[in-house]
Amino acid sequence: MAGDDDGPVRTPGRRLGVDVGTVRVGVALSDATGTLASPLETLRRAKDQSDLDHLAGLVVTHEVVEVVVGLPRHLSGASGASAQDASAYAASLASRIGDVPVHLVDERLSTVTAASHLRAGGISARRQRPVIDQAAAVVILQSHLDGRPRTGPETRGRHS
């Protein structure tokens, strides 16, 4: 499993964003250029880990080149039980998808940000429940996409 940052340059291709919760897992997918994240689906966590198998299937189906899993940290930056759970989930997913890198990224306030965006879009708190995890996955993935420059003529081969 890859670390928090594997370098400044990213190649084109779809990325999968994952927001791991105790009950549900939000999933987002980028476009083929790795520029824009969109909600994909919400999975129920399963004791038999069929949710992980489903995610592995999405990686194959969508030809995903990178998976980004949100790492929930306290505002102080400290890690708690949720971060340990997300790390274990990411490791289990990585073992199912072979050479596709899995990155853990700081997701502090992603759910709060997602809820704020949904409210701004006129979606009430009651109607947010089925989509909040997907929206949080979008926030996690889009933050990751925005933070790493694309490979292109002006940046190819350069590492900062």
Tab-separated table of N, CA and C in Angstrom:
chain	number	residue	atom	x	y	z
A	1	MET	N	0.851	-1.181	0.000
A	1	MET	CA	0.000	0.000	0.000
A	1	MET	C	0.886	1.230	0.000
A	2	ALA	N	0.534	2.208	-0.770
A	2	ALA	CA	1.336	3.411	-0.887
A	2	ALA	C	1.091	4.331	0.298
A	3	GLY	N	2.000	5.265	0.493
A	3	GLY	CA	1.899	6.203	1.603
A	3	GLY	C	0.955	7.344	1.305
A	4	ASP	N	1.064	8.391	2.142
A	4	ASP	CA	0.179	9.534	2.013
A	4	ASP	C	0.418	10.331	0.737
A	5	ASP	N	1.650	10.307	0.204
A	5	ASP	CA	1.943	11.078	-0.996
A	5	ASP	C	3.035	10.356	-1.759
A	6	ASP	N	2.736	9.923	-2.940
A	6	ASP	CA	3.697	9.172	-3.731
A	6	ASP	C	4.349	10.031	-4.804
A	7	GLY	N	4.415	11.314	-4.609
A	7	GLY	CA	5.053	12.168	-5.586
A	7	GLY	C	4.099	13.202	-6.126
A	8	PRO	N	4.643	14.247	-6.747
A	8	PRO	CA	3.832	15.381	-7.142
A	8	PRO	C	3.076	15.215	-8.454
A	9	VAL	N	3.459	14.277	-9.306
A	9	VAL	CA	2.870	14.197	-10.636
A	9	VAL	C	1.977	12.971	-10.742
A	10	ARG	N	0.799	13.141	-11.359
A	10	ARG	CA	-0.093	12.004	-11.555
A	10	ARG	C	-0.360	11.819	-13.039
A	11	THR	N	-0.490	10.590	-13.432
A	11	THR	CA	-0.769	10.261	-14.824
A	11	THR	C	-2.275	10.248	-15.046
A	12	PRO	N	-2.717	10.379	-16.292
A	12	PRO	CA	-4.152	10.329	-16.571
A	12	PRO	C	-4.741	8.966	-16.204
A	13	GLY	N	-6.012	8.954	-15.965
A	13	GLY	CA	-6.724	7.719	-15.650
A	13	GLY	C	-7.731	7.949	-14.545
A	14	ARG	N	-8.667	7.046	-14.441
A	14	ARG	CA	-9.720	7.160	-13.426
A	14	ARG	C	-9.173	6.843	-12.039
A	15	ARG	N	-9.673	7.594	-11.074
A	15	ARG	CA	-9.359	7.358	-9.672
A	15	ARG	C	-10.653	7.048	-8.942
A	16	LEU	N	-10.536	6.225	-7.914
A	16	LEU	CA	-11.680	5.870	-7.081
A	16	LEU	C	-11.458	6.482	-5.709
A	17	GLY	N	-12.442	7.208	-5.206
A	17	GLY	CA	-12.385	7.780	-3.868
A	17	GLY	C	-13.287	6.986	-2.945
A	18	VAL	N	-12.812	6.737	-1.719
A	18	VAL	CA	-13.547	5.900	-0.781
A	18	VAL	C	-13.625	6.596	0.575
A	19	ASP	N	-14.845	6.735	1.084
A	19	ASP	CA	-15.090	7.260	2.427
A	19	ASP	C	-15.581	6.093	3.274
A	20	VAL	N	-14.739	5.629	4.190
A	20	VAL	CA	-15.041	4.447	4.993
A	20	VAL	C	-15.752	4.859	6.274
A	21	GLY	N	-16.951	4.326	6.471
A	21	GLY	CA	-17.679	4.527	7.712
A	21	GLY	C	-17.900	3.193	8.399
A	22	THR	N	-18.466	3.218	9.576
A	22	THR	CA	-18.705	1.966	10.293
A	22	THR	C	-19.869	1.186	9.707
A	23	VAL	N	-20.804	1.879	9.068
A	23	VAL	CA	-21.989	1.238	8.505
A	23	VAL	C	-21.985	1.278	6.978
A	24	ARG	N	-21.560	2.408	6.414
A	24	ARG	CA	-21.597	2.597	4.967
A	24	ARG	C	-20.228	3.020	4.432
A	25	VAL	N	-20.048	2.798	3.135
A	25	VAL	CA	-18.833	3.212	2.431
A	25	VAL	C	-19.271	4.043	1.230
A	26	GLY	N	-18.854	5.297	1.203
A	26	GLY	CA	-19.153	6.152	0.065
A	26	GLY	C	-18.101	5.974	-1.008
A	27	VAL	N	-18.539	5.981	-2.264
A	27	VAL	CA	-17.625	5.755	-3.382
A	27	VAL	C	-17.809	6.863	-4.417
A	28	ALA	N	-16.684	7.413	-4.871
A	28	ALA	CA	-16.680	8.418	-5.934
A	28	ALA	C	-15.711	7.957	-7.013
A	29	LEU	N	-15.935	8.434	-8.225
A	29	LEU	CA	-15.094	8.063	-9.360
A	29	LEU	C	-14.731	9.324	-10.127
A	30	SER	N	-13.487	9.404	-10.561
A	30	SER	CA	-13.083	10.552	-11.378
A	30	SER	C	-13.368	10.272	-12.846
A	31	ASP	N	-13.274	11.317	-13.632
A	31	ASP	CA	-13.354	11.150	-15.079
A	31	ASP	C	-12.058	10.499	-15.570
A	32	ALA	N	-12.003	10.190	-16.848
A	32	ALA	CA	-10.854	9.470	-17.407
A	32	ALA	C	-9.556	10.273	-17.355
A	33	THR	N	-9.666	11.597	-17.251
A	33	THR	CA	-8.454	12.414	-17.178
A	33	THR	C	-7.960	12.579	-15.745
A	34	GLY	N	-8.733	12.108	-14.783
A	34	GLY	CA	-8.345	12.271	-13.386
A	34	GLY	C	-8.465	13.701	-12.917
A	35	THR	N	-9.475	14.406	-13.433
A	35	THR	CA	-9.653	15.820	-13.124
A	35	THR	C	-10.860	16.099	-12.237
A	36	LEU	N	-11.983	15.436	-12.500
A	36	LEU	CA	-13.244	15.749	-11.830
A	36	LEU	C	-13.827	14.514	-11.153
A	37	ALA	N	-14.133	14.636	-9.869
A	37	ALA	CA	-14.736	13.540	-9.102
A	37	ALA	C	-16.254	13.650	-9.128
A	38	SER	N	-16.918	12.497	-9.234
A	38	SER	CA	-18.384	12.428	-9.216
A	38	SER	C	-18.816	11.299	-8.293
A	39	PRO	N	-19.986	11.440	-7.655
A	39	PRO	CA	-20.469	10.355	-6.797
A	39	PRO	C	-20.771	9.110	-7.623
A	40	LEU	N	-20.500	7.940	-7.055
A	40	LEU	CA	-20.769	6.697	-7.762
A	40	LEU	C	-21.829	5.877	-7.042
A	41	GLU	N	-21.581	5.532	-5.783
A	41	GLU	CA	-22.560	4.740	-5.041
A	41	GLU	C	-22.197	4.697	-3.565
A	42	THR	N	-23.133	4.191	-2.780
A	42	THR	CA	-22.904	3.940	-1.363
A	42	THR	C	-23.072	2.454	-1.122
A	43	LEU	N	-22.088	1.873	-0.453
A	43	LEU	CA	-22.125	0.445	-0.129
A	43	LEU	C	-22.379	0.271	1.354
A	44	ARG	N	-22.985	-0.831	1.713
A	44	ARG	CA	-23.121	-1.198	3.119
A	44	ARG	C	-21.911	-2.021	3.505
A	45	ARG	N	-21.302	-1.694	4.657
A	45	ARG	CA	-20.202	-2.520	5.160
A	45	ARG	C	-20.764	-3.894	5.461
A	46	ALA	N	-20.043	-4.927	5.104
A	46	ALA	CA	-20.524	-6.296	5.286
A	46	ALA	C	-19.505	-7.111	6.074
A	47	LYS	N	-20.006	-7.920	7.001
A	47	LYS	CA	-19.112	-8.767	7.795
A	47	LYS	C	-18.340	-9.741	6.923
A	48	ASP	N	-18.957	-10.169	5.817
A	48	ASP	CA	-18.273	-11.105	4.912
A	48	ASP	C	-17.334	-10.382	3.938
A	49	GLN	N	-17.197	-9.072	4.094
A	49	GLN	CA	-16.317	-8.221	3.286
A	49	GLN	C	-16.697	-8.187	1.807
A	50	SER	N	-17.950	-8.474	1.512
A	50	SER	CA	-18.403	-8.403	0.117
A	50	SER	C	-18.330	-6.970	-0.416
A	51	ASP	N	-18.357	-5.978	0.478
A	51	ASP	CA	-18.198	-4.593	0.043
A	51	ASP	C	-16.799	-4.380	-0.545
A	52	LEU	N	-15.793	-4.992	0.056
A	52	LEU	CA	-14.431	-4.900	-0.475
A	52	LEU	C	-14.312	-5.601	-1.824
A	53	ASP	N	-14.969	-6.745	-1.943
A	53	ASP	CA	-14.967	-7.459	-3.223
A	53	ASP	C	-15.641	-6.617	-4.306
A	54	HIS	N	-16.731	-5.930	-3.930
A	54	HIS	CA	-17.428	-5.068	-4.886
A	54	HIS	C	-16.516	-3.918	-5.322
A	55	LEU	N	-15.815	-3.300	-4.365
A	55	LEU	CA	-14.885	-2.221	-4.708
A	55	LEU	C	-13.791	-2.718	-5.648
A	56	ALA	N	-13.269	-3.907	-5.378
A	56	ALA	CA	-12.246	-4.487	-6.256
A	56	ALA	C	-12.802	-4.668	-7.666
A	57	GLY	N	-14.060	-5.050	-7.762
A	57	GLY	CA	-14.712	-5.179	-9.065
A	57	GLY	C	-14.845	-3.840	-9.771
A	58	LEU	N	-15.134	-2.776	-9.004
A	58	LEU	CA	-15.230	-1.435	-9.591
A	58	LEU	C	-13.882	-0.995	-10.162
A	59	VAL	N	-12.808	-1.340	-9.466
A	59	VAL	CA	-11.462	-0.996	-9.936
A	59	VAL	C	-11.223	-1.602	-11.316
A	60	VAL	N	-11.623	-2.851	-11.489
A	60	VAL	CA	-11.448	-3.532	-12.779
A	60	VAL	C	-12.397	-2.955	-13.828
A	61	THR	N	-13.671	-2.846	-13.487
A	61	THR	CA	-14.693	-2.375	-14.431
A	61	THR	C	-14.373	-0.994	-14.988
A	62	HIS	N	-13.932	-0.092	-14.110
A	62	HIS	CA	-13.687	1.294	-14.518
A	62	HIS	C	-12.223	1.560	-14.874
A	63	GLU	N	-11.412	0.508	-14.886
A	63	GLU	CA	-9.985	0.637	-15.204
A	63	GLU	C	-9.320	1.713	-14.355
A	64	VAL	N	-9.530	1.625	-13.059
A	64	VAL	CA	-9.014	2.591	-12.094
A	64	VAL	C	-7.496	2.447	-11.974
A	65	VAL	N	-6.791	3.594	-11.959
A	65	VAL	CA	-5.332	3.586	-11.847
A	65	VAL	C	-4.842	3.918	-10.443
A	66	GLU	N	-5.758	4.368	-9.576
A	66	GLU	CA	-5.380	4.747	-8.217
A	66	GLU	C	-6.640	4.781	-7.360
A	67	VAL	N	-6.502	4.338	-6.116
A	67	VAL	CA	-7.599	4.405	-5.155
A	67	VAL	C	-7.169	5.330	-4.025
A	68	VAL	N	-8.072	6.224	-3.624
A	68	VAL	CA	-7.817	7.170	-2.550
A	68	VAL	C	-8.818	6.891	-1.436
A	69	VAL	N	-8.313	6.532	-0.264
A	69	VAL	CA	-9.154	6.226	0.891
A	69	VAL	C	-8.971	7.328	1.923
A	70	GLY	N	-10.084	7.881	2.388
A	70	GLY	CA	-10.024	8.930	3.389
A	70	GLY	C	-9.562	8.399	4.731
A	71	LEU	N	-8.642	9.125	5.355
A	71	LEU	CA	-8.123	8.778	6.675
A	71	LEU	C	-8.650	9.802	7.668
A	72	PRO	N	-9.634	9.403	8.477
A	72	PRO	CA	-10.228	10.365	9.410
A	72	PRO	C	-9.292	10.645	10.582
A	73	ARG	N	-8.947	11.894	10.740
A	73	ARG	CA	-8.095	12.308	11.855
A	73	ARG	C	-8.846	13.345	12.666
A	74	HIS	N	-8.439	13.463	13.910
A	74	HIS	CA	-8.999	14.511	14.759
A	74	HIS	C	-8.482	15.856	14.252
A	75	LEU	N	-9.147	16.938	14.621
A	75	LEU	CA	-8.712	18.260	14.186
A	75	LEU	C	-7.274	18.538	14.594
A	76	SER	N	-6.831	17.932	15.699
A	76	SER	CA	-5.453	18.101	16.165
A	76	SER	C	-4.456	17.371	15.274
A	77	GLY	N	-4.959	16.492	14.408
A	77	GLY	CA	-4.088	15.695	13.553
A	77	GLY	C	-3.850	14.293	14.089
A	78	ALA	N	-4.284	14.048	15.316
A	78	ALA	CA	-4.105	12.726	15.924
A	78	ALA	C	-5.036	11.710	15.266
A	79	SER	N	-4.609	10.458	15.297
A	79	SER	CA	-5.415	9.367	14.742
A	79	SER	C	-6.123	8.625	15.862
A	80	GLY	N	-7.341	8.187	15.586
A	80	GLY	CA	-8.113	7.431	16.565
A	80	GLY	C	-8.558	6.103	15.993
A	81	ALA	N	-9.589	5.540	16.587
A	81	ALA	CA	-10.099	4.231	16.169
A	81	ALA	C	-10.613	4.256	14.728
A	82	SER	N	-11.245	5.344	14.323
A	82	SER	CA	-11.756	5.439	12.946
A	82	SER	C	-10.619	5.422	11.932
A	83	ALA	N	-9.511	6.072	12.271
A	83	ALA	CA	-8.349	6.071	11.374
A	83	ALA	C	-7.754	4.671	11.276
A	84	GLN	N	-7.712	3.965	12.389
A	84	GLN	CA	-7.205	2.583	12.369
A	84	GLN	C	-8.106	1.705	11.503
A	85	ASP	N	-9.417	1.898	11.621
A	85	ASP	CA	-10.364	1.129	10.819
A	85	ASP	C	-10.185	1.431	9.329
A	86	ALA	N	-10.043	2.711	8.986
A	86	ALA	CA	-9.857	3.092	7.583
A	86	ALA	C	-8.544	2.533	7.035
A	87	SER	N	-7.497	2.547	7.845
A	87	SER	CA	-6.203	1.994	7.417
A	87	SER	C	-6.304	0.496	7.160
A	88	ALA	N	-6.984	-0.210	8.048
A	88	ALA	CA	-7.163	-1.658	7.875
A	88	ALA	C	-8.014	-1.944	6.638
A	89	TYR	N	-9.042	-1.133	6.426
A	89	TYR	CA	-9.910	-1.290	5.257
A	89	TYR	C	-9.098	-1.076	3.978
A	90	ALA	N	-8.277	-0.025	3.972
A	90	ALA	CA	-7.442	0.266	2.804
A	90	ALA	C	-6.473	-0.883	2.527
A	91	ALA	N	-5.892	-1.446	3.570
A	91	ALA	CA	-4.963	-2.569	3.402
A	91	ALA	C	-5.685	-3.790	2.835
A	92	SER	N	-6.896	-4.047	3.319
A	92	SER	CA	-7.681	-5.174	2.798
A	92	SER	C	-8.036	-4.961	1.333
A	93	LEU	N	-8.381	-3.725	0.985
A	93	LEU	CA	-8.689	-3.417	-0.407
A	93	LEU	C	-7.437	-3.573	-1.272
A	94	ALA	N	-6.315	-3.059	-0.797
A	94	ALA	CA	-5.060	-3.148	-1.556
A	94	ALA	C	-4.691	-4.596	-1.855
A	95	SER	N	-4.965	-5.488	-0.914
A	95	SER	CA	-4.624	-6.899	-1.128
A	95	SER	C	-5.493	-7.542	-2.206
A	96	ARG	N	-6.619	-6.903	-2.529
A	96	ARG	CA	-7.540	-7.449	-3.532
A	96	ARG	C	-7.317	-6.892	-4.939
A	97	ILE	N	-6.570	-5.799	-5.052
A	97	ILE	CA	-6.505	-5.127	-6.357
A	97	ILE	C	-5.111	-5.116	-6.981
A	98	GLY	N	-4.224	-5.919	-6.502
A	98	GLY	CA	-2.927	-6.086	-7.151
A	98	GLY	C	-2.078	-4.840	-7.196
A	99	ASP	N	-1.711	-4.416	-8.401
A	99	ASP	CA	-0.752	-3.329	-8.581
A	99	ASP	C	-1.356	-1.930	-8.538
A	100	VAL	N	-2.655	-1.803	-8.385
A	100	VAL	CA	-3.274	-0.477	-8.327
A	100	VAL	C	-2.964	0.124	-6.957
A	101	PRO	N	-2.292	1.293	-6.928
A	101	PRO	CA	-1.925	1.876	-5.639
A	101	PRO	C	-3.142	2.360	-4.850
A	102	VAL	N	-3.062	2.200	-3.544
A	102	VAL	CA	-4.081	2.687	-2.618
A	102	VAL	C	-3.402	3.709	-1.717
A	103	HIS	N	-3.933	4.933	-1.712
A	103	HIS	CA	-3.364	6.008	-0.909
A	103	HIS	C	-4.337	6.393	0.199
A	104	LEU	N	-3.805	6.619	1.379
A	104	LEU	CA	-4.582	7.174	2.482
A	104	LEU	C	-4.380	8.681	2.467
A	105	VAL	N	-5.482	9.428	2.487
A	105	VAL	CA	-5.380	10.886	2.487
A	105	VAL	C	-6.212	11.458	3.631
A	106	ASP	N	-5.725	12.540	4.193
A	106	ASP	CA	-6.397	13.208	5.307
A	106	ASP	C	-7.793	13.635	4.864
A	107	GLU	N	-8.795	13.233	5.621
A	107	GLU	CA	-10.168	13.581	5.255
A	107	GLU	C	-10.851	14.434	6.308
A	108	ARG	N	-10.075	15.123	7.128
A	108	ARG	CA	-10.690	15.961	8.155
A	108	ARG	C	-11.751	16.873	7.550
A	109	LEU	N	-12.907	16.867	8.153
A	109	LEU	CA	-14.044	17.725	7.795
A	109	LEU	C	-14.680	17.399	6.446
A	110	SER	N	-14.356	16.265	5.839
A	110	SER	CA	-14.945	15.946	4.530
A	110	SER	C	-16.457	15.778	4.613
A	111	THR	N	-16.949	15.125	5.661
A	111	THR	CA	-18.397	14.933	5.794
A	111	THR	C	-19.085	16.266	6.075
A	112	VAL	N	-18.447	17.119	6.880
A	112	VAL	CA	-19.003	18.443	7.164
A	112	VAL	C	-19.072	19.260	5.871
A	113	THR	N	-18.010	19.218	5.089
A	113	THR	CA	-17.979	19.931	3.809
A	113	THR	C	-19.041	19.390	2.862
A	114	ALA	N	-19.161	18.071	2.797
A	114	ALA	CA	-20.161	17.447	1.923
A	114	ALA	C	-21.570	17.854	2.334
A	115	ALA	N	-21.859	17.830	3.631
A	115	ALA	CA	-23.185	18.214	4.122
A	115	ALA	C	-23.480	19.673	3.785
A	116	SER	N	-22.471	20.516	3.901
A	116	SER	CA	-22.636	21.927	3.570
A	116	SER	C	-22.967	22.111	2.087
A	117	HIS	N	-22.272	21.377	1.219
A	117	HIS	CA	-22.551	21.456	-0.223
A	117	HIS	C	-23.962	20.959	-0.537
A	118	LEU	N	-24.368	19.877	0.109
A	118	LEU	CA	-25.711	19.338	-0.127
A	118	LEU	C	-26.784	20.316	0.348
A	119	ARG	N	-26.563	20.923	1.527
A	119	ARG	CA	-27.512	21.923	2.037
A	119	ARG	C	-27.605	23.099	1.077
A	120	ALA	N	-26.451	23.543	0.580
A	120	ALA	CA	-26.432	24.665	-0.367
A	120	ALA	C	-27.178	24.305	-1.650
A	121	GLY	N	-27.215	23.020	-1.979
A	121	GLY	CA	-27.941	22.553	-3.154
A	121	GLY	C	-29.409	22.297	-2.887
A	122	GLY	N	-29.874	22.639	-1.677
A	122	GLY	CA	-31.283	22.499	-1.350
A	122	GLY	C	-31.696	21.127	-0.861
A	123	ILE	N	-30.745	20.295	-0.481
A	123	ILE	CA	-31.072	18.952	0.013
A	123	ILE	C	-31.136	18.997	1.533
A	124	SER	N	-32.296	18.655	2.076
A	124	SER	CA	-32.502	18.704	3.522
A	124	SER	C	-31.667	17.637	4.220
A	125	ALA	N	-31.469	17.820	5.519
A	125	ALA	CA	-30.681	16.862	6.303
A	125	ALA	C	-31.266	15.455	6.199
A	126	ARG	N	-32.579	15.340	6.196
A	126	ARG	CA	-33.226	14.031	6.109
A	126	ARG	C	-32.928	13.354	4.772
A	127	ARG	N	-32.909	14.126	3.699
A	127	ARG	CA	-32.650	13.567	2.365
A	127	ARG	C	-31.161	13.367	2.090
A	128	GLN	N	-30.295	13.892	2.963
A	128	GLN	CA	-28.853	13.742	2.781
A	128	GLN	C	-28.360	12.343	3.131
A	129	ARG	N	-29.038	11.679	4.060
A	129	ARG	CA	-28.535	10.402	4.575
A	129	ARG	C	-28.126	9.404	3.487
A	130	PRO	N	-28.951	9.162	2.454
A	130	PRO	CA	-28.561	8.161	1.450
A	130	PRO	C	-27.359	8.566	0.588
A	131	VAL	N	-27.041	9.864	0.533
A	131	VAL	CA	-25.980	10.308	-0.378
A	131	VAL	C	-24.788	10.971	0.307
A	132	ILE	N	-24.858	11.182	1.611
A	132	ILE	CA	-23.785	11.914	2.298
A	132	ILE	C	-22.439	11.204	2.178
A	133	ASP	N	-22.443	9.876	2.211
A	133	ASP	CA	-21.181	9.136	2.126
A	133	ASP	C	-20.554	9.270	0.737
A	134	GLN	N	-21.394	9.248	-0.301
A	134	GLN	CA	-20.896	9.471	-1.663
A	134	GLN	C	-20.334	10.883	-1.787
A	135	ALA	N	-21.058	11.845	-1.218
A	135	ALA	CA	-20.619	13.239	-1.294
A	135	ALA	C	-19.292	13.427	-0.562
A	136	ALA	N	-19.124	12.762	0.582
A	136	ALA	CA	-17.854	12.836	1.311
A	136	ALA	C	-16.733	12.206	0.488
A	137	ALA	N	-17.025	11.105	-0.199
A	137	ALA	CA	-16.025	10.468	-1.066
A	137	ALA	C	-15.620	11.408	-2.200
A	138	VAL	N	-16.583	12.165	-2.722
A	138	VAL	CA	-16.275	13.154	-3.763
A	138	VAL	C	-15.331	14.215	-3.211
A	139	VAL	N	-15.610	14.717	-2.001
A	139	VAL	CA	-14.758	15.735	-1.383
A	139	VAL	C	-13.340	15.192	-1.202
A	140	ILE	N	-13.226	13.967	-0.706
A	140	ILE	CA	-11.913	13.337	-0.494
A	140	ILE	C	-11.164	13.213	-1.817
A	141	LEU	N	-11.832	12.661	-2.819
A	141	LEU	CA	-11.181	12.435	-4.107
A	141	LEU	C	-10.851	13.747	-4.805
A	142	GLN	N	-11.790	14.693	-4.814
A	142	GLN	CA	-11.542	15.956	-5.504
A	142	GLN	C	-10.396	16.720	-4.847
A	143	SER	N	-10.315	16.690	-3.517
A	143	SER	CA	-9.199	17.344	-2.821
A	143	SER	C	-7.873	16.732	-3.249
A	144	HIS	N	-7.856	15.420	-3.374
A	144	HIS	CA	-6.646	14.725	-3.819
A	144	HIS	C	-6.306	15.106	-5.263
A	145	LEU	N	-7.307	15.121	-6.127
A	145	LEU	CA	-7.073	15.474	-7.532
A	145	LEU	C	-6.571	16.909	-7.668
A	146	ASP	N	-7.138	17.815	-6.895
A	146	ASP	CA	-6.752	19.222	-6.973
A	146	ASP	C	-5.350	19.467	-6.432
A	147	GLY	N	-4.896	18.582	-5.553
A	147	GLY	CA	-3.602	18.785	-4.904
A	147	GLY	C	-2.415	18.235	-5.653
A	148	ARG	N	-2.645	17.521	-6.751
A	148	ARG	CA	-1.536	16.917	-7.491
A	148	ARG	C	-1.641	17.280	-8.960
A	149	PRO	N	-0.594	17.894	-9.514
A	149	PRO	CA	-0.657	18.296	-10.923
A	149	PRO	C	-0.705	17.099	-11.860
A	150	ARG	N	-1.392	17.278	-12.981
A	150	ARG	CA	-1.468	16.232	-14.008
A	150	ARG	C	-0.156	16.156	-14.772
A	151	THR	N	0.111	14.980	-15.302
A	151	THR	CA	1.243	14.831	-16.212
A	151	THR	C	0.866	15.504	-17.518
A	152	GLY	N	1.720	16.325	-18.022
A	152	GLY	CA	1.463	17.007	-19.277
A	152	GLY	C	2.774	17.492	-19.853
A	153	PRO	N	2.728	18.152	-21.002
A	153	PRO	CA	3.966	18.591	-21.643
A	153	PRO	C	4.833	19.453	-20.734
A	154	GLU	N	4.194	20.304	-19.920
A	154	GLU	CA	4.971	21.214	-19.094
A	154	GLU	C	5.447	20.594	-17.781
A	155	THR	N	4.874	19.441	-17.370
A	155	THR	CA	5.271	18.860	-16.092
A	155	THR	C	5.798	17.442	-16.206
A	156	ARG	N	5.695	16.821	-17.344
A	156	ARG	CA	6.097	15.419	-17.501
A	156	ARG	C	7.555	15.251	-17.104
A	157	GLY	N	7.779	14.289	-16.202
A	157	GLY	CA	9.137	13.970	-15.793
A	157	GLY	C	9.714	14.897	-14.748
A	158	ARG	N	9.007	15.959	-14.408
A	158	ARG	CA	9.513	16.865	-13.378
A	158	ARG	C	8.907	16.495	-12.047
A	159	HIS	N	9.708	16.471	-11.025
A	159	HIS	CA	9.238	16.179	-9.669
A	159	HIS	C	9.661	17.328	-8.785
A	160	SER	N	8.711	17.845	-8.033
A	160	SER	CA	9.073	18.950	-7.148
A	160	SER	C	9.038	18.528	-5.713
